[in-house]
Amino acid sequence: TAADLAGVDTTKPADMQDDDYGAYLNVVQELDLSNNLIERLPAKMGHLSSLTLLKLQNNRIEKLPASMQKLESLVDLNLSRNMIIEIPPGFGMMRCLEKLDLSGQVPGNLLSQLPWEMRKLHQMRELRLSNNHFSYLPQCIFPAKDSDDEGPGMTSLRVLAVDHNPLLGIDEDIACCPHLERLLVHNTKIRRLNASINYNVALEEIWISDTSVRKLDPAIAKLRNLRKIVLNHEDQLRDFTEMRRSIRSSVWCFLSEGEGMMAELSALQKLEARANRNKARGESLAAAIRREALGEEDKEMSMADYQKEVLKRSSKPQKNSPGSSPGKGSPATGSPAGGSPTSSPKMSSMRGGEPPGRLQGSTRKGSIIRFGADVKPE
């Protein structure tokens, strides 16, 4: 109940209950009541005068008490996933507020506007309004144009999330937020980004996937801090081919493959992966042939090891085959009388008894490969 939430003992007289508030509620700094079934907040919520963090997301709150305007120390307020349809004007009194999350109010009770009094929240750094019913950006974000209105606007804004709304456009006054770093307007009905966005020099991310944006102002390439533009795919922009020449490829992020360059790149990556697999199979086959040529089929052997083994065997003195004698004037290590060097059974089956070309090319010039005398040609 509301009384339980406020920490009020209803068995005590009203004056003693007020004493309880003064005793401990004014020193609470952080309060997390998220993921409960809270339907309403107590009217004396404002007694939490030292509160800096308040989490009330994922409840059933429909209306906010006016006393919340007394939470002048509040810095971070999360009211997402509730049933709120209206924000009280008193929110403009919470001058220390830096983070406000009002996203995802339950369908059927969608939030569609903010009071202009919130223009006084000049320290606001993060405003999240996702999954609501905003057709235009709230005017409280921008400085007052009329002298009757007070408030500098949310000129310190770093993050503005208005995605998943029926948003029709982005106000040109967005340029009044020079510190804006992340602009999330994906899944909206916007058709273009105003040229004034080029004055948001601190902008790092622009999310425009699932929108009707088909062209970007070339001047957007001058935003030096820009590191992410999120699209459905490269086919979303008609001028993508031109834009990619002025904006480095690492900036573009795609949620799916299109039919243009990115799809082609994906196909090339698949072909490269297939070529690498075939190369690995070819290297395995070549290694098997080398092992078989040296009669060591159970030994793993790289090309370098194979060459070393060939040189090692060719440098060892070999005995003549039985019944043969060195030719006249020939050294003891020469070919047997009649001609060619003795081959191993494995080697004789390759190229008519001649050692393979790779084997010959791996020996030193003038060397002759010989194997054991007990090995006879097949």
Short mmCIF file of N, CA, C and O in Angstrom, two decimals, residues 98-172:
data_model
loop_
_atom_site.label_atom_id
_atom_site.label_comp_id
_atom_site.label_asym_id
_atom_site.label_seq_id
_atom_site.Cartn_x
_atom_site.Cartn_y
_atom_site.Cartn_z
N GLU A 98 19.50 14.98 -13.74
CA GLU A 98 20.39 14.78 -14.88
C GLU A 98 19.96 13.62 -15.78
O GLU A 98 20.22 13.65 -16.98
N LYS A 99 19.31 12.62 -15.19
CA LYS A 99 18.87 11.46 -15.97
C LYS A 99 17.40 11.19 -15.68
O LYS A 99 17.00 11.03 -14.52
N LEU A 100 16.61 11.14 -16.76
CA LEU A 100 15.17 10.87 -16.63
C LEU A 100 14.77 9.84 -17.67
O LEU A 100 14.95 10.05 -18.87
N ASP A 101 14.22 8.73 -17.21
CA ASP A 101 13.77 7.66 -18.11
C ASP A 101 12.26 7.51 -17.97
O ASP A 101 11.76 7.07 -16.94
N LEU A 102 11.55 7.86 -19.04
CA LEU A 102 10.08 7.74 -19.09
C LEU A 102 9.67 6.78 -20.19
O LEU A 102 8.52 6.81 -20.64
N SER A 103 10.54 5.94 -20.63
CA SER A 103 10.26 5.07 -21.77
C SER A 103 9.32 3.93 -21.41
O SER A 103 9.22 3.51 -20.26
N GLY A 104 8.62 3.45 -22.44
CA GLY A 104 7.84 2.23 -22.33
C GLY A 104 6.64 2.28 -21.42
O GLY A 104 6.39 1.31 -20.69
N GLN A 105 5.87 3.38 -21.45
CA GLN A 105 4.62 3.37 -20.70
C GLN A 105 3.65 2.39 -21.36
O GLN A 105 3.59 2.30 -22.58
N VAL A 106 2.90 1.66 -20.59
CA VAL A 106 2.09 0.54 -21.07
C VAL A 106 1.15 0.99 -22.19
O VAL A 106 0.51 2.04 -22.09
N PRO A 107 1.05 0.22 -23.30
CA PRO A 107 0.14 0.57 -24.41
C PRO A 107 -1.28 0.83 -23.90
O PRO A 107 -1.79 0.10 -23.05
N GLY A 108 -1.87 1.87 -24.44
CA GLY A 108 -3.20 2.28 -23.99
C GLY A 108 -3.10 3.44 -23.02
O GLY A 108 -4.07 4.16 -22.79
N ASN A 109 -1.91 3.62 -22.42
CA ASN A 109 -1.68 4.75 -21.51
C ASN A 109 -0.36 5.41 -21.91
O ASN A 109 0.56 5.53 -21.11
N LEU A 110 -0.27 5.80 -23.16
CA LEU A 110 0.99 6.27 -23.70
C LEU A 110 1.22 7.75 -23.42
O LEU A 110 0.30 8.57 -23.55
N LEU A 111 2.44 8.06 -23.08
CA LEU A 111 2.84 9.43 -22.81
C LEU A 111 3.09 10.16 -24.14
O LEU A 111 3.76 9.64 -25.02
N SER A 112 2.56 11.37 -24.30
CA SER A 112 2.67 12.07 -25.58
C SER A 112 3.23 13.48 -25.47
O SER A 112 3.52 14.10 -26.49
N GLN A 113 3.40 14.00 -24.25
CA GLN A 113 3.94 15.35 -24.11
C GLN A 113 4.55 15.53 -22.73
O GLN A 113 4.25 14.79 -21.80
N LEU A 114 5.39 16.56 -22.65
CA LEU A 114 6.02 16.93 -21.38
C LEU A 114 5.69 18.39 -21.10
O LEU A 114 5.54 19.20 -22.02
N PRO A 115 5.56 18.78 -19.82
CA PRO A 115 5.23 20.18 -19.50
C PRO A 115 6.38 21.11 -19.85
O PRO A 115 7.55 20.75 -19.71
N TRP A 116 6.03 22.31 -20.32
CA TRP A 116 7.08 23.27 -20.71
C TRP A 116 7.91 23.69 -19.52
O TRP A 116 9.06 24.15 -19.66
N GLU A 117 7.39 23.52 -18.28
CA GLU A 117 8.15 23.89 -17.08
C GLU A 117 9.44 23.08 -16.96
O GLU A 117 10.39 23.52 -16.29
N MET A 118 9.51 21.95 -17.61
CA MET A 118 10.72 21.14 -17.54
C MET A 118 11.87 21.78 -18.31
O MET A 118 13.01 21.30 -18.28
N ARG A 119 11.60 22.89 -18.99
CA ARG A 119 12.65 23.64 -19.67
C ARG A 119 13.69 24.16 -18.67
O ARG A 119 14.82 24.49 -19.06
N LYS A 120 13.32 24.21 -17.42
CA LYS A 120 14.24 24.72 -16.39
C LYS A 120 15.29 23.69 -15.99
O LYS A 120 16.23 24.02 -15.25
N LEU A 121 15.13 22.45 -16.46
CA LEU A 121 16.08 21.39 -16.09
C LEU A 121 17.31 21.47 -16.99
O LEU A 121 17.58 20.61 -17.81
N HIS A 122 18.08 22.53 -16.77
CA HIS A 122 19.23 22.79 -17.64
C HIS A 122 20.40 21.83 -17.42
O HIS A 122 21.33 21.79 -18.22
N GLN A 123 20.36 21.03 -16.33
CA GLN A 123 21.42 20.07 -16.08
C GLN A 123 21.12 18.68 -16.66
O GLN A 123 21.93 17.77 -16.52
N MET A 124 19.98 18.55 -17.30
CA MET A 124 19.59 17.25 -17.86
C MET A 124 20.62 16.79 -18.90
O MET A 124 20.95 17.50 -19.84
N ARG A 125 21.12 15.56 -18.69
CA ARG A 125 22.12 14.99 -19.59
C ARG A 125 21.59 13.81 -20.39
O ARG A 125 22.08 13.52 -21.47
N GLU A 126 20.58 13.13 -19.85
CA GLU A 126 20.05 11.93 -20.53
C GLU A 126 18.54 11.90 -20.40
O GLU A 126 18.01 11.79 -19.29
N LEU A 127 17.85 11.96 -21.54
CA LEU A 127 16.39 11.94 -21.57
C LEU A 127 15.94 10.79 -22.46
O LEU A 127 16.21 10.78 -23.66
N ARG A 128 15.22 9.82 -21.88
CA ARG A 128 14.76 8.65 -22.63
C ARG A 128 13.23 8.64 -22.66
O ARG A 128 12.57 8.55 -21.61
N LEU A 129 12.70 8.69 -23.89
CA LEU A 129 11.25 8.72 -24.11
C LEU A 129 10.82 7.60 -25.06
O LEU A 129 9.76 7.70 -25.69
N SER A 130 11.59 6.56 -25.18
CA SER A 130 11.32 5.48 -26.13
C SER A 130 9.98 4.80 -25.86
O SER A 130 9.49 4.78 -24.72
N ASN A 131 9.40 4.23 -26.93
CA ASN A 131 8.16 3.44 -26.82
C ASN A 131 7.03 4.21 -26.16
O ASN A 131 6.41 3.76 -25.20
N ASN A 132 6.76 5.40 -26.68
CA ASN A 132 5.65 6.20 -26.21
C ASN A 132 4.86 6.72 -27.40
O ASN A 132 4.81 6.04 -28.44
N HIS A 133 4.26 7.90 -27.28
CA HIS A 133 3.37 8.40 -28.34
C HIS A 133 3.72 9.83 -28.75
O HIS A 133 2.83 10.64 -29.03
N PHE A 134 5.02 10.14 -28.80
CA PHE A 134 5.45 11.49 -29.17
C PHE A 134 5.47 11.63 -30.69
O PHE A 134 6.12 10.85 -31.39
N SER A 135 4.77 12.64 -31.21
CA SER A 135 4.80 12.93 -32.64
C SER A 135 5.87 13.96 -32.97
O SER A 135 6.35 14.03 -34.10
N TYR A 136 6.23 14.77 -31.97
CA TYR A 136 7.28 15.78 -32.14
C TYR A 136 8.14 15.80 -30.89
O TYR A 136 7.71 15.36 -29.81
N LEU A 137 9.32 16.33 -31.03
CA LEU A 137 10.19 16.45 -29.86
C LEU A 137 9.57 17.43 -28.86
O LEU A 137 9.06 18.48 -29.26
N PRO A 138 9.60 17.11 -27.57
CA PRO A 138 9.04 18.02 -26.56
C PRO A 138 9.74 19.37 -26.61
O PRO A 138 10.97 19.44 -26.66
N GLN A 139 8.97 20.44 -26.58
CA GLN A 139 9.54 21.78 -26.68
C GLN A 139 10.32 22.17 -25.44
O GLN A 139 11.13 23.11 -25.48
N CYS A 140 10.11 21.45 -24.35
CA CYS A 140 10.85 21.78 -23.13
C CYS A 140 12.35 21.47 -23.28
O CYS A 140 13.16 21.91 -22.46
N ILE A 141 12.72 20.74 -24.32
CA ILE A 141 14.13 20.44 -24.56
C ILE A 141 14.87 21.70 -24.98
O ILE A 141 16.05 21.89 -24.64
N PHE A 142 14.19 22.60 -25.69
CA PHE A 142 14.85 23.74 -26.30
C PHE A 142 14.63 25.02 -25.50
O PHE A 142 13.67 25.13 -24.74
N PRO A 143 15.53 25.98 -25.63
CA PRO A 143 15.38 27.25 -24.91
C PRO A 143 14.09 27.97 -25.28
O PRO A 143 13.55 27.79 -26.38
N ALA A 144 13.59 28.78 -24.37
CA ALA A 144 12.34 29.51 -24.59
C ALA A 144 12.53 30.56 -25.69
O ALA A 144 13.56 31.24 -25.76
N LYS A 145 11.55 30.68 -26.56
CA LYS A 145 11.58 31.68 -27.63
C LYS A 145 10.85 32.95 -27.23
O LYS A 145 11.13 34.03 -27.72
N ASP A 146 9.88 32.80 -26.32
CA ASP A 146 9.10 33.96 -25.86
C ASP A 146 9.67 34.46 -24.54
O ASP A 146 10.13 33.68 -23.70
N SER A 147 9.61 35.74 -24.37
CA SER A 147 10.16 36.33 -23.14
C SER A 147 9.36 35.92 -21.91
O SER A 147 9.84 36.00 -20.79
N ASP A 148 8.09 35.52 -22.14
CA ASP A 148 7.25 35.13 -21.01
C ASP A 148 7.67 33.78 -20.43
O ASP A 148 7.40 33.49 -19.27
N ASP A 149 8.28 32.96 -21.28
CA ASP A 149 8.69 31.65 -20.81
C ASP A 149 10.07 31.75 -20.18
O ASP A 149 10.96 32.45 -20.67
N GLU A 150 10.24 31.05 -19.09
CA GLU A 150 11.52 31.01 -18.41
C GLU A 150 12.17 29.64 -18.62
O GLU A 150 11.49 28.64 -18.75
N GLY A 151 13.46 29.65 -18.61
CA GLY A 151 14.18 28.39 -18.69
C GLY A 151 15.11 28.34 -19.88
O GLY A 151 14.73 28.70 -20.99
N PRO A 152 16.37 27.90 -19.65
CA PRO A 152 17.37 27.83 -20.72
C PRO A 152 17.21 26.62 -21.62
O PRO A 152 17.87 26.52 -22.65
N GLY A 153 16.37 25.67 -21.24
CA GLY A 153 16.25 24.43 -22.01
C GLY A 153 17.29 23.41 -21.57
O GLY A 153 18.16 23.69 -20.75
N MET A 154 17.20 22.22 -22.13
CA MET A 154 18.10 21.13 -21.76
C MET A 154 19.35 21.18 -22.64
O MET A 154 19.65 20.25 -23.40
N THR A 155 20.07 22.26 -22.53
CA THR A 155 21.23 22.49 -23.41
C THR A 155 22.43 21.62 -23.04
O THR A 155 23.40 21.58 -23.80
N SER A 156 22.38 20.94 -21.91
CA SER A 156 23.48 20.05 -21.51
C SER A 156 23.23 18.61 -21.92
O SER A 156 24.00 17.71 -21.56
N LEU A 157 22.17 18.38 -22.70
CA LEU A 157 21.75 17.03 -23.07
C LEU A 157 22.85 16.28 -23.83
O LEU A 157 23.42 16.80 -24.78
N ARG A 158 23.14 15.04 -23.37
CA ARG A 158 24.10 14.16 -24.05
C ARG A 158 23.41 13.03 -24.80
O ARG A 158 23.87 12.64 -25.87
N VAL A 159 22.34 12.51 -24.23
CA VAL A 159 21.62 11.38 -24.84
C VAL A 159 20.15 11.73 -24.97
O VAL A 159 19.51 12.13 -24.00
N LEU A 160 19.64 11.59 -26.20
CA LEU A 160 18.21 11.80 -26.45
C LEU A 160 17.67 10.58 -27.19
O LEU A 160 18.04 10.32 -28.33
N ALA A 161 16.81 9.82 -26.52
CA ALA A 161 16.23 8.61 -27.10
C ALA A 161 14.73 8.82 -27.30
O ALA A 161 13.98 8.90 -26.32
N VAL A 162 14.31 8.91 -28.57
CA VAL A 162 12.89 9.07 -28.90
C VAL A 162 12.48 7.98 -29.87
O VAL A 162 11.53 8.14 -30.64
N ASP A 163 13.18 6.88 -29.86
CA ASP A 163 12.90 5.78 -30.77
C ASP A 163 11.57 5.11 -30.42
O ASP A 163 11.05 5.25 -29.32
N HIS A 164 11.02 4.37 -31.41
CA HIS A 164 9.75 3.65 -31.26
C HIS A 164 8.63 4.60 -30.82
O HIS A 164 7.88 4.34 -29.89
N ASN A 165 8.55 5.73 -31.51
CA ASN A 165 7.48 6.70 -31.35
C ASN A 165 6.96 7.05 -32.74
O ASN A 165 7.67 6.87 -33.73
N PRO A 166 5.75 7.60 -32.86
CA PRO A 166 5.26 8.05 -34.17
C PRO A 166 5.85 9.42 -34.52
O PRO A 166 5.14 10.31 -35.01
N LEU A 167 7.11 9.59 -34.27
CA LEU A 167 7.80 10.87 -34.47
C LEU A 167 7.80 11.23 -35.96
O LEU A 167 8.22 10.43 -36.80
N LEU A 168 7.37 12.46 -36.29
CA LEU A 168 7.27 12.88 -37.67
C LEU A 168 8.47 13.68 -38.15
O LEU A 168 8.68 13.81 -39.36
N GLY A 169 9.23 14.22 -37.24
CA GLY A 169 10.38 15.02 -37.65
C GLY A 169 11.21 15.44 -36.45
O GLY A 169 10.80 15.28 -35.30
N ILE A 170 12.38 16.01 -36.77
CA ILE A 170 13.28 16.52 -35.73
C ILE A 170 13.32 18.03 -35.85
O ILE A 170 13.62 18.57 -36.92
N ASP A 171 13.02 18.69 -34.75
CA ASP A 171 12.98 20.15 -34.75
C ASP A 171 14.36 20.72 -35.08
O ASP A 171 15.38 20.19 -34.65
N GLU A 172 14.36 21.82 -35.83
CA GLU A 172 15.63 22.47 -36.18
C GLU A 172 16.35 23.00 -34.95
O GLU A 172 17.56 23.22 -34.98
#
